Amino acid sequence: MSASTLPNATLTATYEAMTPGSAALAARARGLLPSGIAHDSRNFDPYPIYVARARGPLKWDVDGNRYVDYFGGHGSLLLGHNNPAVVAAVQDALAEGTHFGACHDREVRWAEMVTRLIPSAERVRFTASGTEATLMAVRLARAYTGRPKVVRFRGHFHGWNDHMTSGYTNHFDGTPTSGVVGGVAEAVLLCDPNDVDGITRLFNDHKDIAAVMLEPTGANFGKMPIEPAFLQVLRDLTRQAGALLVFDEVVTGFRVSPGGMQAAVGITPDLTTLAKI
């Protein structure tokens, strides 16, 4: 019998027999971390594996099992795990200091590289995370336009700030994210991806839209694709309305092409968020 036809109970029993070390760590974690995990992507039944080391495309768990890694550090490991050139560069940087709390030459050189690659990047502001980048983009759009409302698309993920989790359904039971203040939620307009009529209606009905934000390849790493023609519709509508078009290229930047999705399709947004690099 092939693995694809084994009953779930058999697969689970085999998994548990192979991963006692991970089971023990998961039991400890459940008393310390919400749901026993540090990120929702690791919510596995009966428990996730615990990785001990990695190199290239491979991971080894605490029980010595070897895995081919198709996840790549949430998409950030373009060069694989433990790449010698990356390790050497990190070691060189550590030897010079871990936290200057001041300006340094690397931030200048890094910004120069980003502006050379990303068509929309006239200026670069570094942040601590993708969530912070999207939060700052929304705030900048509101400050620039003097308008309160932001359009986002169902299923698209832009981090955990209140403005971008409003209406986002990602709980394991399918319920929307709770804890978002009503006033914040009222300033976020939801639209279905690729819905030309829907987005046109929003602009007709709301003259106070500051920005439209989306993942330009589609939600969930592009598993729900956005049609390139729809991106052009968004570019045209935002320009006509005096609103900003924001591409969240946290996943796609430097991957779809060196210049991200915007370079690949030839549509330049007003603002771009980048991370996982």
PDB file of C-alpha atoms in Angstrom:
ATOM      1  CA  MET A   1       0.000   0.000   0.000  1.00  0.00           C
ATOM      2  CA  SER A   2       1.432   3.394  -0.978  1.00  0.00           C
ATOM      3  CA  ALA A   3       1.715   6.229   1.528  1.00  0.00           C
ATOM      4  CA  SER A   4      -1.021   8.133  -0.322  1.00  0.00           C
ATOM      5  CA  THR A   5      -3.556   5.372   0.409  1.00  0.00           C
ATOM      6  CA  LEU A   6      -2.668   4.660   4.036  1.00  0.00           C
ATOM      7  CA  PRO A   7      -5.380   5.458   6.608  1.00  0.00           C
ATOM      8  CA  ASN A   8      -4.780   8.633   8.611  1.00  0.00           C
ATOM      9  CA  ALA A   9      -4.453   6.619  11.812  1.00  0.00           C
ATOM     10  CA  THR A  10      -1.634   4.570  10.278  1.00  0.00           C
ATOM     11  CA  LEU A  11       0.168   7.668   9.035  1.00  0.00           C
ATOM     12  CA  THR A  12      -0.194   9.336  12.425  1.00  0.00           C
ATOM     13  CA  ALA A  13       1.116   6.273  14.245  1.00  0.00           C
ATOM     14  CA  THR A  14       4.119   6.102  11.907  1.00  0.00           C
ATOM     15  CA  TYR A  15       4.783   9.815  12.379  1.00  0.00           C
ATOM     16  CA  GLU A  16       4.619   9.516  16.164  1.00  0.00           C
ATOM     17  CA  ALA A  17       6.939   6.509  16.151  1.00  0.00           C
ATOM     18  CA  MET A  18       9.508   8.471  14.129  1.00  0.00           C
ATOM     19  CA  THR A  19       9.343  11.691  16.163  1.00  0.00           C
ATOM     20  CA  PRO A  20       9.373  11.068  19.936  1.00  0.00           C
ATOM     21  CA  GLY A  21      11.770  13.971  20.484  1.00  0.00           C
ATOM     22  CA  SER A  22       9.452  16.380  18.708  1.00  0.00           C
ATOM     23  CA  ALA A  23       6.507  15.012  20.710  1.00  0.00           C
ATOM     24  CA  ALA A  24       8.324  15.720  23.967  1.00  0.00           C
ATOM     25  CA  LEU A  25       9.208  19.268  22.944  1.00  0.00           C
ATOM     26  CA  ALA A  26       5.641  19.886  21.745  1.00  0.00           C
ATOM     27  CA  ALA A  27       4.297  18.777  25.132  1.00  0.00           C
ATOM     28  CA  ARG A  28       6.589  21.273  26.869  1.00  0.00           C
ATOM     29  CA  ALA A  29       5.667  24.023  24.402  1.00  0.00           C
ATOM     30  CA  ARG A  30       1.933  23.613  25.007  1.00  0.00           C
ATOM     31  CA  GLY A  31       2.450  24.843  28.566  1.00  0.00           C
ATOM     32  CA  LEU A  32       4.396  27.896  27.423  1.00  0.00           C
ATOM     33  CA  LEU A  33       3.158  29.100  24.024  1.00  0.00           C
ATOM     34  CA  PRO A  34      -0.414  29.756  22.801  1.00  0.00           C
ATOM     35  CA  SER A  35      -1.454  26.555  20.995  1.00  0.00           C
ATOM     36  CA  GLY A  36       2.096  25.348  21.674  1.00  0.00           C
ATOM     37  CA  ILE A  37       3.501  27.134  18.612  1.00  0.00           C
ATOM     38  CA  ALA A  38       5.259  30.396  17.764  1.00  0.00           C
ATOM     39  CA  HIS A  39       3.648  30.760  14.317  1.00  0.00           C
ATOM     40  CA  ASP A  40       0.304  29.602  12.922  1.00  0.00           C
ATOM     41  CA  SER A  41       1.970  27.812   9.992  1.00  0.00           C
ATOM     42  CA  ARG A  42       3.282  25.243  12.478  1.00  0.00           C
ATOM     43  CA  ASN A  43      -0.144  24.129  13.644  1.00  0.00           C
ATOM     44  CA  PHE A  44       0.141  20.424  12.801  1.00  0.00           C
ATOM     45  CA  ASP A  45      -1.839  17.458  14.074  1.00  0.00           C
ATOM     46  CA  PRO A  46      -0.715  15.790  16.302  1.00  0.00           C
ATOM     47  CA  TYR A  47       2.301  18.161  16.661  1.00  0.00           C
ATOM     48  CA  PRO A  48       4.965  19.810  14.480  1.00  0.00           C
ATOM     49  CA  ILE A  49       8.486  18.555  13.961  1.00  0.00           C
ATOM     50  CA  TYR A  50      11.278  20.300  15.843  1.00  0.00           C
ATOM     51  CA  VAL A  51      14.277  21.033  13.644  1.00  0.00           C
ATOM     52  CA  ALA A  52      17.817  20.667  14.959  1.00  0.00           C
ATOM     53  CA  ARG A  53      19.844  21.773  11.923  1.00  0.00           C
ATOM     54  CA  ALA A  54      19.594  22.510   8.215  1.00  0.00           C
ATOM     55  CA  ARG A  55      21.817  22.847   5.158  1.00  0.00           C
ATOM     56  CA  GLY A  56      20.979  23.621   1.557  1.00  0.00           C
ATOM     57  CA  PRO A  57      17.507  22.221   0.788  1.00  0.00           C
ATOM     58  CA  LEU A  58      17.497  19.808   3.746  1.00  0.00           C
ATOM     59  CA  LYS A  59      16.401  19.851   7.393  1.00  0.00           C
ATOM     60  CA  TRP A  60      17.070  17.341  10.181  1.00  0.00           C
ATOM     61  CA  ASP A  61      14.751  17.118  13.175  1.00  0.00           C
ATOM     62  CA  VAL A  62      15.718  16.395  16.778  1.00  0.00           C
ATOM     63  CA  ASP A  63      15.172  12.684  16.139  1.00  0.00           C
ATOM     64  CA  GLY A  64      17.577  12.620  13.197  1.00  0.00           C
ATOM     65  CA  ASN A  65      14.932  12.383  10.459  1.00  0.00           C
ATOM     66  CA  ARG A  66      15.870  14.166   7.237  1.00  0.00           C
ATOM     67  CA  TYR A  67      13.408  16.284   5.235  1.00  0.00           C
ATOM     68  CA  VAL A  68      13.458  18.134   1.929  1.00  0.00           C
ATOM     69  CA  ASP A  69      12.452  21.715   2.734  1.00  0.00           C
ATOM     70  CA  TYR A  70       9.941  23.196   0.290  1.00  0.00           C
ATOM     71  CA  PHE A  71       9.038  26.042   2.678  1.00  0.00           C
ATOM     72  CA  GLY A  72      12.365  27.863   2.641  1.00  0.00           C
ATOM     73  CA  GLY A  73      11.994  29.888   5.801  1.00  0.00           C
ATOM     74  CA  HIS A  74       8.617  31.335   4.772  1.00  0.00           C
ATOM     75  CA  GLY A  75      10.154  32.160   1.396  1.00  0.00           C
ATOM     76  CA  SER A  76      13.138  34.071   2.763  1.00  0.00           C
ATOM     77  CA  LEU A  77      15.875  31.510   2.105  1.00  0.00           C
ATOM     78  CA  LEU A  78      16.509  32.149  -1.579  1.00  0.00           C
ATOM     79  CA  LEU A  79      19.972  30.601  -1.278  1.00  0.00           C
ATOM     80  CA  GLY A  80      18.976  27.687   0.951  1.00  0.00           C
ATOM     81  CA  HIS A  81      19.918  26.928   4.530  1.00  0.00           C
ATOM     82  CA  ASN A  82      23.358  27.730   5.878  1.00  0.00           C
ATOM     83  CA  ASN A  83      24.704  28.999   2.557  1.00  0.00           C
ATOM     84  CA  PRO A  84      28.488  29.429   3.011  1.00  0.00           C
ATOM     85  CA  ALA A  85      28.554  32.915   1.454  1.00  0.00           C
ATOM     86  CA  VAL A  86      25.692  34.095   3.672  1.00  0.00           C
ATOM     87  CA  VAL A  87      27.263  32.576   6.794  1.00  0.00           C
ATOM     88  CA  ALA A  88      30.588  34.260   6.012  1.00  0.00           C
ATOM     89  CA  ALA A  89      28.906  37.641   5.473  1.00  0.00           C
ATOM     90  CA  VAL A  90      27.019  37.341   8.776  1.00  0.00           C
ATOM     91  CA  GLN A  91      30.199  36.384  10.622  1.00  0.00           C
ATOM     92  CA  ASP A  92      32.044  39.363   9.141  1.00  0.00           C
ATOM     93  CA  ALA A  93      29.249  41.706  10.217  1.00  0.00           C
ATOM     94  CA  LEU A  94      29.126  40.241  13.736  1.00  0.00           C
ATOM     95  CA  ALA A  95      32.852  40.776  14.130  1.00  0.00           C
ATOM     96  CA  GLU A  96      32.311  44.513  13.601  1.00  0.00           C
ATOM     97  CA  GLY A  97      29.462  44.791  16.135  1.00  0.00           C
ATOM     98  CA  THR A  98      25.936  43.562  16.797  1.00  0.00           C
ATOM     99  CA  HIS A  99      23.966  46.801  17.295  1.00  0.00           C
ATOM    100  CA  PHE A 100      25.422  50.236  16.616  1.00  0.00           C
ATOM    101  CA  GLY A 101      22.327  52.295  17.379  1.00  0.00           C
ATOM    102  CA  ALA A 102      23.654  54.669  14.721  1.00  0.00           C
ATOM    103  CA  CYS A 103      23.901  55.158  10.970  1.00  0.00           C
ATOM    104  CA  HIS A 104      26.269  52.847   9.111  1.00  0.00           C
ATOM    105  CA  ASP A 105      27.488  52.241   5.581  1.00  0.00           C
ATOM    106  CA  ARG A 106      25.582  48.991   5.093  1.00  0.00           C
ATOM    107  CA  GLU A 107      22.194  50.697   5.276  1.00  0.00           C
ATOM    108  CA  VAL A 108      23.277  53.081   2.516  1.00  0.00           C
ATOM    109  CA  ARG A 109      24.568  50.295   0.286  1.00  0.00           C
ATOM    110  CA  TRP A 110      21.471  48.201   0.981  1.00  0.00           C
ATOM    111  CA  ALA A 111      19.126  51.060   0.086  1.00  0.00           C
ATOM    112  CA  GLU A 112      21.091  51.655  -3.118  1.00  0.00           C
ATOM    113  CA  MET A 113      20.579  48.022  -4.117  1.00  0.00           C
ATOM    114  CA  VAL A 114      16.842  48.169  -3.424  1.00  0.00           C
ATOM    115  CA  THR A 115      16.360  51.347  -5.464  1.00  0.00           C
ATOM    116  CA  ARG A 116      18.255  49.820  -8.379  1.00  0.00           C
ATOM    117  CA  LEU A 117      16.016  46.742  -8.425  1.00  0.00           C
ATOM    118  CA  ILE A 118      12.501  47.863  -7.423  1.00  0.00           C
ATOM    119  CA  PRO A 119      10.848  50.227  -9.965  1.00  0.00           C
ATOM    120  CA  SER A 120       8.731  52.085  -7.373  1.00  0.00           C
ATOM    121  CA  ALA A 121      11.540  52.520  -4.832  1.00  0.00           C
ATOM    122  CA  GLU A 122      12.556  56.183  -5.018  1.00  0.00           C
ATOM    123  CA  ARG A 123      13.245  56.162  -1.271  1.00  0.00           C
ATOM    124  CA  VAL A 124      13.644  53.303   1.215  1.00  0.00           C
ATOM    125  CA  ARG A 125      12.535  53.162   4.847  1.00  0.00           C
ATOM    126  CA  PHE A 126      13.812  50.154   6.786  1.00  0.00           C
ATOM    127  CA  THR A 127      11.497  48.567   9.365  1.00  0.00           C
ATOM    128  CA  ALA A 128      11.720  45.635  11.747  1.00  0.00           C
ATOM    129  CA  SER A 129       9.156  43.373  10.047  1.00  0.00           C
ATOM    130  CA  GLY A 130       6.728  42.983   7.169  1.00  0.00           C
ATOM    131  CA  THR A 131       3.866  43.831   9.523  1.00  0.00           C
ATOM    132  CA  GLU A 132       5.540  47.108  10.438  1.00  0.00           C
ATOM    133  CA  ALA A 133       6.180  47.843   6.754  1.00  0.00           C
ATOM    134  CA  THR A 134       2.501  47.458   5.815  1.00  0.00           C
ATOM    135  CA  LEU A 135       1.426  49.493   8.847  1.00  0.00           C
ATOM    136  CA  MET A 136       3.745  52.334   7.837  1.00  0.00           C
ATOM    137  CA  ALA A 137       2.572  52.152   4.215  1.00  0.00           C
ATOM    138  CA  VAL A 138      -1.063  52.531   5.277  1.00  0.00           C
ATOM    139  CA  ARG A 139      -0.237  55.409   7.592  1.00  0.00           C
ATOM    140  CA  LEU A 140       1.824  57.137   4.899  1.00  0.00           C
ATOM    141  CA  ALA A 141      -0.996  56.769   2.366  1.00  0.00           C
ATOM    142  CA  ARG A 142      -3.492  58.287   4.794  1.00  0.00           C
ATOM    143  CA  ALA A 143      -1.135  61.133   5.663  1.00  0.00           C
ATOM    144  CA  TYR A 144      -0.367  61.880   2.014  1.00  0.00           C
ATOM    145  CA  THR A 145      -3.966  61.812   0.770  1.00  0.00           C
ATOM    146  CA  GLY A 146      -5.691  63.125   3.889  1.00  0.00           C
ATOM    147  CA  ARG A 147      -8.206  60.291   3.526  1.00  0.00           C
ATOM    148  CA  PRO A 148      -9.083  57.536   6.020  1.00  0.00           C
ATOM    149  CA  LYS A 149     -10.123  54.447   4.070  1.00  0.00           C
ATOM    150  CA  VAL A 150      -8.055  51.561   2.735  1.00  0.00           C
ATOM    151  CA  VAL A 151      -9.164  48.837   0.326  1.00  0.00           C
ATOM    152  CA  ARG A 152      -7.845  45.322   0.834  1.00  0.00           C
ATOM    153  CA  PHE A 153      -8.760  41.989  -0.734  1.00  0.00           C
ATOM    154  CA  ARG A 154     -10.288  38.944   0.894  1.00  0.00           C
ATOM    155  CA  GLY A 155      -7.720  36.263   1.607  1.00  0.00           C
ATOM    156  CA  HIS A 156      -4.705  38.550   1.221  1.00  0.00           C
ATOM    157  CA  PHE A 157      -2.372  38.735   4.200  1.00  0.00           C
ATOM    158  CA  HIS A 158      -0.549  41.924   5.161  1.00  0.00           C
ATOM    159  CA  GLY A 159       0.675  41.245   8.682  1.00  0.00           C
ATOM    160  CA  TRP A 160      -0.949  41.536  12.080  1.00  0.00           C
ATOM    161  CA  ASN A 161      -1.593  45.250  12.543  1.00  0.00           C
ATOM    162  CA  ASP A 162      -5.267  46.103  13.157  1.00  0.00           C
ATOM    163  CA  HIS A 163      -5.755  47.871   9.832  1.00  0.00           C
ATOM    164  CA  MET A 164      -4.694  44.843   7.821  1.00  0.00           C
ATOM    165  CA  THR A 165      -6.212  42.066   9.941  1.00  0.00           C
ATOM    166  CA  SER A 166      -9.662  43.630   9.747  1.00  0.00           C
ATOM    167  CA  GLY A 167     -11.793  41.165   7.799  1.00  0.00           C
ATOM    168  CA  TYR A 168      -8.948  38.668   7.483  1.00  0.00           C
ATOM    169  CA  THR A 169     -10.110  35.078   8.071  1.00  0.00           C
ATOM    170  CA  ASN A 170      -7.236  32.930   9.230  1.00  0.00           C
ATOM    171  CA  HIS A 171      -8.312  31.188  12.419  1.00  0.00           C
ATOM    172  CA  PHE A 172      -8.226  27.412  12.300  1.00  0.00           C
ATOM    173  CA  ASP A 173     -12.014  27.287  12.706  1.00  0.00           C
ATOM    174  CA  GLY A 174     -12.581  29.761   9.842  1.00  0.00           C
ATOM    175  CA  THR A 175     -13.662  32.700  12.009  1.00  0.00           C
ATOM    176  CA  PRO A 176     -12.299  36.213  11.360  1.00  0.00           C
ATOM    177  CA  THR A 177      -9.613  37.807  13.479  1.00  0.00           C
ATOM    178  CA  SER A 178     -11.087  39.275  16.666  1.00  0.00           C
ATOM    179  CA  GLY A 179      -9.938  42.192  18.796  1.00  0.00           C
ATOM    180  CA  VAL A 180     -10.029  44.798  16.008  1.00  0.00           C
ATOM    181  CA  VAL A 181     -11.574  48.082  17.175  1.00  0.00           C
ATOM    182  CA  GLY A 182     -14.776  48.978  15.343  1.00  0.00           C
ATOM    183  CA  GLY A 183     -13.522  52.380  14.248  1.00  0.00           C
ATOM    184  CA  VAL A 184     -10.520  50.763  12.583  1.00  0.00           C
ATOM    185  CA  ALA A 185     -12.639  48.114  10.871  1.00  0.00           C
ATOM    186  CA  GLU A 186     -14.972  50.779   9.468  1.00  0.00           C
ATOM    187  CA  ALA A 187     -12.035  52.382   7.649  1.00  0.00           C
ATOM    188  CA  VAL A 188     -11.138  49.152   5.831  1.00  0.00           C
ATOM    189  CA  LEU A 189     -13.098  48.211   2.698  1.00  0.00           C
ATOM    190  CA  LEU A 190     -13.064  44.601   1.496  1.00  0.00           C
ATOM    191  CA  CYS A 191     -13.220  43.454  -2.113  1.00  0.00           C
ATOM    192  CA  ASP A 192     -12.980  40.093  -3.859  1.00  0.00           C
ATOM    193  CA  PRO A 193      -9.824  39.532  -5.944  1.00  0.00           C
ATOM    194  CA  ASN A 194     -10.203  40.072  -9.708  1.00  0.00           C
ATOM    195  CA  ASP A 195     -13.631  41.676  -9.189  1.00  0.00           C
ATOM    196  CA  VAL A 196     -13.529  44.647 -11.558  1.00  0.00           C
ATOM    197  CA  ASP A 197     -17.165  45.589 -10.943  1.00  0.00           C
ATOM    198  CA  GLY A 198     -16.711  45.347  -7.178  1.00  0.00           C
ATOM    199  CA  ILE A 199     -13.631  47.554  -6.983  1.00  0.00           C
ATOM    200  CA  THR A 200     -15.209  50.059  -9.365  1.00  0.00           C
ATOM    201  CA  ARG A 201     -18.288  50.275  -7.120  1.00  0.00           C
ATOM    202  CA  LEU A 202     -16.117  50.902  -4.078  1.00  0.00           C
ATOM    203  CA  PHE A 203     -14.457  53.856  -5.751  1.00  0.00           C
ATOM    204  CA  ASN A 204     -17.810  55.179  -6.949  1.00  0.00           C
ATOM    205  CA  ASP A 205     -19.350  54.865  -3.481  1.00  0.00           C
ATOM    206  CA  HIS A 206     -16.372  56.041  -1.404  1.00  0.00           C
ATOM    207  CA  LYS A 207     -14.569  59.253  -2.292  1.00  0.00           C
ATOM    208  CA  ASP A 208     -12.328  59.023   0.779  1.00  0.00           C
ATOM    209  CA  ILE A 209     -10.140  56.052  -0.213  1.00  0.00           C
ATOM    210  CA  ALA A 210      -6.487  56.634   0.624  1.00  0.00           C
ATOM    211  CA  ALA A 211      -5.024  53.433  -0.784  1.00  0.00           C
ATOM    212  CA  VAL A 212      -5.535  49.991  -2.250  1.00  0.00           C
ATOM    213  CA  MET A 213      -3.208  47.285  -0.932  1.00  0.00           C
ATOM    214  CA  LEU A 214      -2.805  43.770  -2.281  1.00  0.00           C
ATOM    215  CA  GLU A 215      -0.427  40.881  -2.840  1.00  0.00           C
ATOM    216  CA  PRO A 216       0.184  41.361  -6.587  1.00  0.00           C
ATOM    217  CA  THR A 217       0.451  37.660  -7.421  1.00  0.00           C
ATOM    218  CA  GLY A 218      -2.535  36.761  -5.258  1.00  0.00           C
ATOM    219  CA  ALA A 219      -3.166  35.519  -1.738  1.00  0.00           C
ATOM    220  CA  ASN A 220      -1.311  32.731   0.016  1.00  0.00           C
ATOM    221  CA  PHE A 221       1.932  32.765  -1.961  1.00  0.00           C
ATOM    222  CA  GLY A 222      -0.007  33.185  -5.214  1.00  0.00           C
ATOM    223  CA  LYS A 223      -2.249  30.148  -4.696  1.00  0.00           C
ATOM    224  CA  MET A 224      -5.238  32.405  -5.441  1.00  0.00           C
ATOM    225  CA  PRO A 225      -3.817  34.210  -8.501  1.00  0.00           C
ATOM    226  CA  ILE A 226      -4.443  37.824  -9.413  1.00  0.00           C
ATOM    227  CA  GLU A 227      -4.910  38.451 -13.122  1.00  0.00           C
ATOM    228  CA  PRO A 228      -2.317  40.935 -14.469  1.00  0.00           C
ATOM    229  CA  ALA A 229      -5.135  42.812 -16.229  1.00  0.00           C
ATOM    230  CA  PHE A 230      -6.738  43.389 -12.816  1.00  0.00           C
ATOM    231  CA  LEU A 231      -3.531  45.022 -11.603  1.00  0.00           C
ATOM    232  CA  GLN A 232      -3.813  47.483 -14.473  1.00  0.00           C
ATOM    233  CA  VAL A 233      -7.430  48.199 -13.511  1.00  0.00           C
ATOM    234  CA  LEU A 234      -6.262  48.994  -9.979  1.00  0.00           C
ATOM    235  CA  ARG A 235      -3.493  51.226 -11.305  1.00  0.00           C
ATOM    236  CA  ASP A 236      -5.956  53.154 -13.466  1.00  0.00           C
ATOM    237  CA  LEU A 237      -8.641  53.480 -10.767  1.00  0.00           C
ATOM    238  CA  THR A 238      -6.265  54.648  -8.038  1.00  0.00           C
ATOM    239  CA  ARG A 239      -4.620  57.170 -10.335  1.00  0.00           C
ATOM    240  CA  GLN A 240      -7.987  58.581 -11.404  1.00  0.00           C
ATOM    241  CA  ALA A 241      -9.185  58.811  -7.789  1.00  0.00           C
ATOM    242  CA  GLY A 242      -5.993  60.290  -6.376  1.00  0.00           C
ATOM    243  CA  ALA A 243      -5.484  57.229  -4.168  1.00  0.00           C
ATOM    244  CA  LEU A 244      -2.255  55.270  -3.754  1.00  0.00           C
ATOM    245  CA  LEU A 245      -1.655  51.756  -5.060  1.00  0.00           C
ATOM    246  CA  VAL A 246       0.380  49.658  -2.626  1.00  0.00           C
ATOM    247  CA  PHE A 247       1.966  46.358  -3.625  1.00  0.00           C
ATOM    248  CA  ASP A 248       2.723  44.062  -0.694  1.00  0.00           C
ATOM    249  CA  GLU A 249       5.755  42.286  -2.152  1.00  0.00           C
ATOM    250  CA  VAL A 250       6.880  40.713   1.108  1.00  0.00           C
ATOM    251  CA  VAL A 251       6.632  37.323  -0.613  1.00  0.00           C
ATOM    252  CA  THR A 252       7.155  38.296  -4.265  1.00  0.00           C
ATOM    253  CA  GLY A 253       9.870  40.942  -4.047  1.00  0.00           C
ATOM    254  CA  PHE A 254      13.216  39.743  -5.495  1.00  0.00           C
ATOM    255  CA  ARG A 255      11.607  36.360  -6.261  1.00  0.00           C
ATOM    256  CA  VAL A 256       9.088  36.674  -9.098  1.00  0.00           C
ATOM    257  CA  SER A 257      11.837  38.750 -10.712  1.00  0.00           C
ATOM    258  CA  PRO A 258      14.753  40.758  -9.276  1.00  0.00           C
ATOM    259  CA  GLY A 259      12.402  43.749  -9.312  1.00  0.00           C
ATOM    260  CA  GLY A 260       9.423  41.845  -7.932  1.00  0.00           C
ATOM    261  CA  MET A 261       6.004  41.397  -9.511  1.00  0.00           C
ATOM    262  CA  GLN A 262       5.861  45.071 -10.491  1.00  0.00           C
ATOM    263  CA  ALA A 263       8.900  44.675 -12.731  1.00  0.00           C
ATOM    264  CA  ALA A 264       7.594  41.395 -14.154  1.00  0.00           C
ATOM    265  CA  VAL A 265       4.248  42.870 -15.266  1.00  0.00           C
ATOM    266  CA  GLY A 266       5.380  46.439 -15.910  1.00  0.00           C
ATOM    267  CA  ILE A 267       2.917  48.042 -13.484  1.00  0.00           C
ATOM    268  CA  THR A 268       4.496  50.393 -10.955  1.00  0.00           C
ATOM    269  CA  PRO A 269       2.689  51.016  -7.645  1.00  0.00           C
ATOM    270  CA  ASP A 270       3.073  54.137  -5.543  1.00  0.00           C
ATOM    271  CA  LEU A 271       4.353  52.240  -2.507  1.00  0.00           C
ATOM    272  CA  THR A 272       5.902  48.806  -2.021  1.00  0.00           C
ATOM    273  CA  THR A 273       6.416  46.745   1.117  1.00  0.00           C
ATOM    274  CA  LEU A 274       9.245  44.213   1.218  1.00  0.00           C
ATOM    275  CA  ALA A 275      10.469  41.696   3.785  1.00  0.00           C
ATOM    276  CA  LYS A 276      11.758  38.129   4.169  1.00  0.00           C
ATOM    277  CA  ILE A 277      15.153  39.141   2.782  1.00  0.00           C
TER     278      ILE A 277
END
